[in-house]
Coordinates of C-alpha atoms in Angstrom, one line a residue:
Chain Z
X1 CA 9.8 -16.9 -6.3
X2 CA 10.7 -13.2 -5.1
X3 CA 9.2 -12.5 -1.7
X4 CA 8.0 -9.0 -1.2
X5 CA 7.7 -7.8 2.4
X6 CA 5.9 -4.6 3.3
X7 CA 6.2 -2.7 6.5
X8 CA 4.3 -1.7 8.4
X9 CA 1.4 -4.1 7.9
X10 CA -0.9 -1.2 9.2
X11 CA -0.4 2.3 10.0
X12 CA -2.7 5.0 11.4
X13 CA -2.3 8.5 10.2
X14 CA -4.1 11.8 10.3
X15 CA -5.1 14.0 7.2
X16 CA -2.4 16.3 6.1
X17 CA 0.4 13.8 7.5
X18 CA 3.3 12.4 5.6
X19 CA 3.3 8.7 5.5
X20 CA 5.9 6.2 4.2
X21 CA 5.3 2.6 3.4
X22 CA 8.5 0.2 2.8
X23 CA 8.6 -2.7 0.5
X24 CA 11.7 -5.2 0.7
X25 CA 12.5 -7.7 -2.1
X26 CA 14.1 -11.0 -1.2
X27 CA 16.6 -10.5 -3.9
X28 CA 17.4 -7.5 -6.0
X29 CA 14.8 -6.4 -8.5
X30 CA 16.6 -3.3 -10.0
X31 CA 13.7 -0.9 -10.4
X32 CA 11.1 -3.4 -11.4
X33 CA 8.6 -2.3 -9.0
X34 CA 5.0 -0.9 -8.8
X35 CA 2.6 0.2 -6.3
X36 CA -1.3 0.0 -6.2
X37 CA -3.9 1.4 -4.0
X38 CA -7.0 -0.8 -3.1
X39 CA -10.1 0.3 -1.3
X40 CA -12.6 -2.1 0.1
X41 CA -14.6 -4.1 -2.5
X42 CA -12.8 -2.3 -5.4
X43 CA -10.2 -3.3 -7.7
X44 CA -6.4 -2.1 -7.2
X45 CA -5.6 1.2 -8.7
X46 CA -2.2 1.6 -10.5
X47 CA -0.1 4.4 -8.8
X48 CA 3.6 4.1 -9.6
X49 CA 5.8 2.1 -11.7
X50 CA 9.4 1.5 -12.5
X51 CA 9.9 2.4 -8.7
X52 CA 9.4 6.1 -9.2
X53 CA 7.2 6.8 -12.4
X54 CA 3.9 8.4 -11.4
X55 CA 1.1 7.0 -13.5
X56 CA -0.7 9.6 -15.4
X57 CA -3.6 11.0 -13.4
X58 CA -2.3 10.1 -10.1
X59 CA -1.8 13.1 -7.7
X60 CA 1.6 14.4 -7.1
X61 CA 1.4 13.8 -3.4
X62 CA 2.3 10.2 -4.3
X63 CA 6.0 9.5 -4.8
X64 CA 8.1 6.3 -4.8
X65 CA 11.8 5.8 -4.6
X66 CA 14.4 2.8 -4.2
X67 CA 16.1 0.4 -6.3
X68 CA 17.6 -3.1 -5.7
X69 CA 15.9 -4.5 -2.5
X70 CA 14.5 -1.5 -0.8
X71 CA 11.5 0.7 -1.9
X72 CA 9.4 3.3 -0.4
X73 CA 6.0 4.7 -1.3
X74 CA 5.4 8.4 0.3
X75 CA 2.3 10.2 0.6
X76 CA 3.3 13.8 1.1
X77 CA 0.1 15.3 2.6
X78 CA -2.7 12.6 3.3
X79 CA -6.0 13.3 2.0
X80 CA -9.3 11.6 3.1
X81 CA -9.3 9.6 -0.1
X82 CA -5.9 8.1 0.5
X83 CA -7.1 5.7 3.3
X84 CA -6.8 2.3 1.7
X85 CA -4.5 -0.8 1.4
X86 CA -1.3 -0.5 -0.6
X87 CA 0.6 -3.2 -2.4
X88 CA 3.9 -3.4 -4.0
X89 CA 4.6 -5.7 -7.0
X90 CA 7.8 -6.9 -8.5
X91 CA 8.4 -7.5 -12.2
X92 CA 11.8 -8.5 -12.3
X93 CA 11.1 -12.0 -12.8
X94 CA 8.3 -14.7 -12.9
X95 CA 6.3 -15.2 -11.3
X96 CA 5.5 -11.6 -10.7
X97 CA 4.6 -11.2 -6.9
X98 CA 2.9 -8.8 -4.6
X99 CA 3.7 -7.7 -1.0
X100 CA 1.0 -8.5 1.7
X101 CA -0.3 -5.1 1.9
X102 CA -0.2 -2.0 4.0
X103 CA -3.4 -0.9 5.5
X104 CA -3.5 3.0 6.0
X105 CA -6.1 3.9 8.3
X106 CA -7.6 7.1 9.9
X107 CA -6.1 8.0 13.2
Chain K
X1 CA -10.7 5.1 -21.5
X2 CA -10.2 1.4 -21.4
X3 CA -12.8 -0.7 -19.5
X4 CA -12.6 -4.4 -18.5
X5 CA -15.5 -6.4 -17.3
X6 CA -15.2 -9.9 -15.8
X7 CA -18.0 -12.6 -16.4
X8 CA -18.6 -16.2 -15.6
X9 CA -20.0 -18.5 -13.1
X10 CA -19.8 -17.5 -9.6
X11 CA -19.8 -21.1 -8.3
X12 CA -17.7 -24.0 -9.4
X13 CA -17.7 -27.5 -8.1
X14 CA -14.4 -29.0 -6.8
X15 CA -12.6 -30.8 -9.6
X16 CA -14.3 -28.9 -12.3
X17 CA -13.0 -26.3 -14.6
X18 CA -13.3 -22.5 -13.7
X19 CA -14.0 -20.5 -16.9
X20 CA -14.1 -16.6 -16.8
X21 CA -14.1 -14.0 -19.6
X22 CA -12.9 -10.5 -19.7
X23 CA -14.6 -8.1 -22.3
X24 CA -12.4 -5.1 -23.1
X25 CA -13.9 -1.8 -24.3
X26 CA -12.1 1.4 -25.2
X27 CA -9.2 -0.2 -26.7
X28 CA -8.1 -3.1 -29.1
X29 CA -7.3 -6.3 -27.5
X30 CA -4.8 -6.9 -30.4
X31 CA -2.7 -4.1 -29.4
X32 CA -1.6 -5.0 -25.8
X33 CA -0.9 -7.9 -23.4
X34 CA -3.5 -9.0 -20.8
X35 CA -3.3 -10.7 -17.5
X36 CA -5.4 -12.4 -14.9
X37 CA -4.9 -11.9 -11.0
X38 CA -6.7 -13.2 -8.1
X39 CA -7.3 -12.4 -4.5
X40 CA -8.6 -14.7 -1.7
X41 CA -10.9 -12.9 0.7
X42 CA -8.9 -10.9 3.1
X43 CA -5.6 -11.7 1.6
X44 CA -3.0 -10.3 -1.1
X45 CA -2.9 -10.6 -4.7
X46 CA -1.6 -13.4 -6.8
X47 CA -0.8 -13.1 -10.5
X48 CA -2.1 -16.1 -12.7
X49 CA -1.0 -15.6 -16.1
X50 CA -0.4 -13.4 -19.1
X51 CA -1.4 -13.3 -22.8
X52 CA 0.9 -11.4 -25.2
X53 CA -0.2 -10.2 -28.8
X54 CA 2.4 -12.4 -30.2
X55 CA 0.5 -15.3 -28.9
X56 CA 3.0 -16.2 -26.2
X57 CA 1.7 -16.9 -22.5
X58 CA 3.3 -17.1 -19.3
X59 CA 1.8 -18.5 -15.9
X60 CA 2.5 -18.7 -12.3
X61 CA 4.1 -22.0 -11.7
X62 CA 2.3 -22.4 -8.5
X63 CA -0.8 -23.1 -10.6
X64 CA 1.0 -26.3 -11.8
X65 CA -0.1 -26.1 -15.5
X66 CA -3.8 -25.9 -14.4
X67 CA -4.4 -22.3 -16.1
X68 CA -4.9 -21.4 -19.7
X69 CA -5.2 -17.8 -21.0
X70 CA -6.5 -17.1 -24.4
X71 CA -7.9 -14.2 -26.7
X72 CA -10.7 -13.9 -29.0
X73 CA -9.8 -11.0 -31.0
X74 CA -13.2 -11.1 -32.9
X75 CA -15.1 -10.4 -29.5
X76 CA -12.3 -8.3 -28.0
X77 CA -12.2 -10.5 -25.1
X78 CA -9.8 -12.7 -23.4
X79 CA -10.3 -15.8 -21.1
X80 CA -9.2 -17.7 -18.2
X81 CA -9.5 -21.5 -17.6
X82 CA -8.5 -23.1 -14.4
X83 CA -9.0 -26.8 -14.3
X84 CA -9.1 -29.2 -11.3
X85 CA -10.2 -26.5 -8.9
X86 CA -10.1 -27.0 -5.2
X87 CA -11.6 -24.8 -2.4
X88 CA -8.1 -22.9 -2.4
X89 CA -9.0 -21.5 -5.7
X90 CA -11.9 -19.5 -4.2
X91 CA -11.1 -15.9 -4.6
X92 CA -11.9 -12.8 -6.5
X93 CA -10.6 -12.9 -9.9
X94 CA -9.5 -9.8 -11.7
X95 CA -8.5 -9.2 -15.4
X96 CA -6.2 -6.5 -16.2
X97 CA -4.3 -4.7 -19.0
X98 CA -0.4 -4.8 -19.0
X99 CA 0.9 -1.4 -19.1
X100 CA 1.8 -0.9 -23.0
X101 CA 5.1 0.9 -22.5
X102 CA 6.2 -1.6 -19.8
X103 CA 4.1 -4.8 -20.0
X104 CA 5.1 -6.0 -16.5
X105 CA 2.7 -3.8 -14.6
X106 CA -1.0 -3.7 -14.5
X107 CA -2.7 -0.3 -15.5
X108 CA -6.3 -1.0 -16.0
X109 CA -8.2 -3.5 -14.1
X110 CA -11.8 -5.0 -14.2
X111 CA -14.2 -4.7 -11.2
X112 CA -13.5 -8.4 -10.2
X113 CA -15.6 -11.3 -10.0
X114 CA -15.9 -13.5 -6.9
X115 CA -15.6 -17.2 -7.6
X116 CA -16.5 -19.8 -5.0
X117 CA -15.4 -23.4 -5.2
X118 CA -17.9 -25.4 -3.4
X119 CA -20.0 -28.5 -3.9

């Protein structure tokens, strides 16, 4: 299985900050990567696919980049509703696997 | 707007079969592929399996052939059966739609249902 490793595991930031989360794959996955946001007690929300394509309706402050084994999710200016846990997911090969999550907390 | 809703028993005994159904509204189940994903409490997400409109299914090998995903087009529902469950199968189970343009990602999710395996 392809292992997905996110860093950091948690990060504290303030409203208005720019935040970057990294996801590394244990082997190359081209651009077969998605990002999800999950709030406590809720289902994940689909944000970005194919590494950098923004899902319809997702604010433009979210962006994704990378290919191969290293990917980033950037939130350009944090809003109060962005504090949540973020997961990456690879779709290059079965079984699809997720990162362990990055918890974004209010400083 | 596509909506998904999981239903099924919240408590299953060890060695028995977990059975869940996902009801889909706002879209035809025949025109997309559909997945099940689970999340143990306080942990990450695990993809379980997927049903394609062609009838093909794919499963996570970690489940050792215990999982079966099927579709009932007449009811616009799809289901998950997981047999020989143990406490390790205790989790919130989500049904999800695979993104139509790239069915390797999950664009719509149900709210999730907690299944506890305990005697």
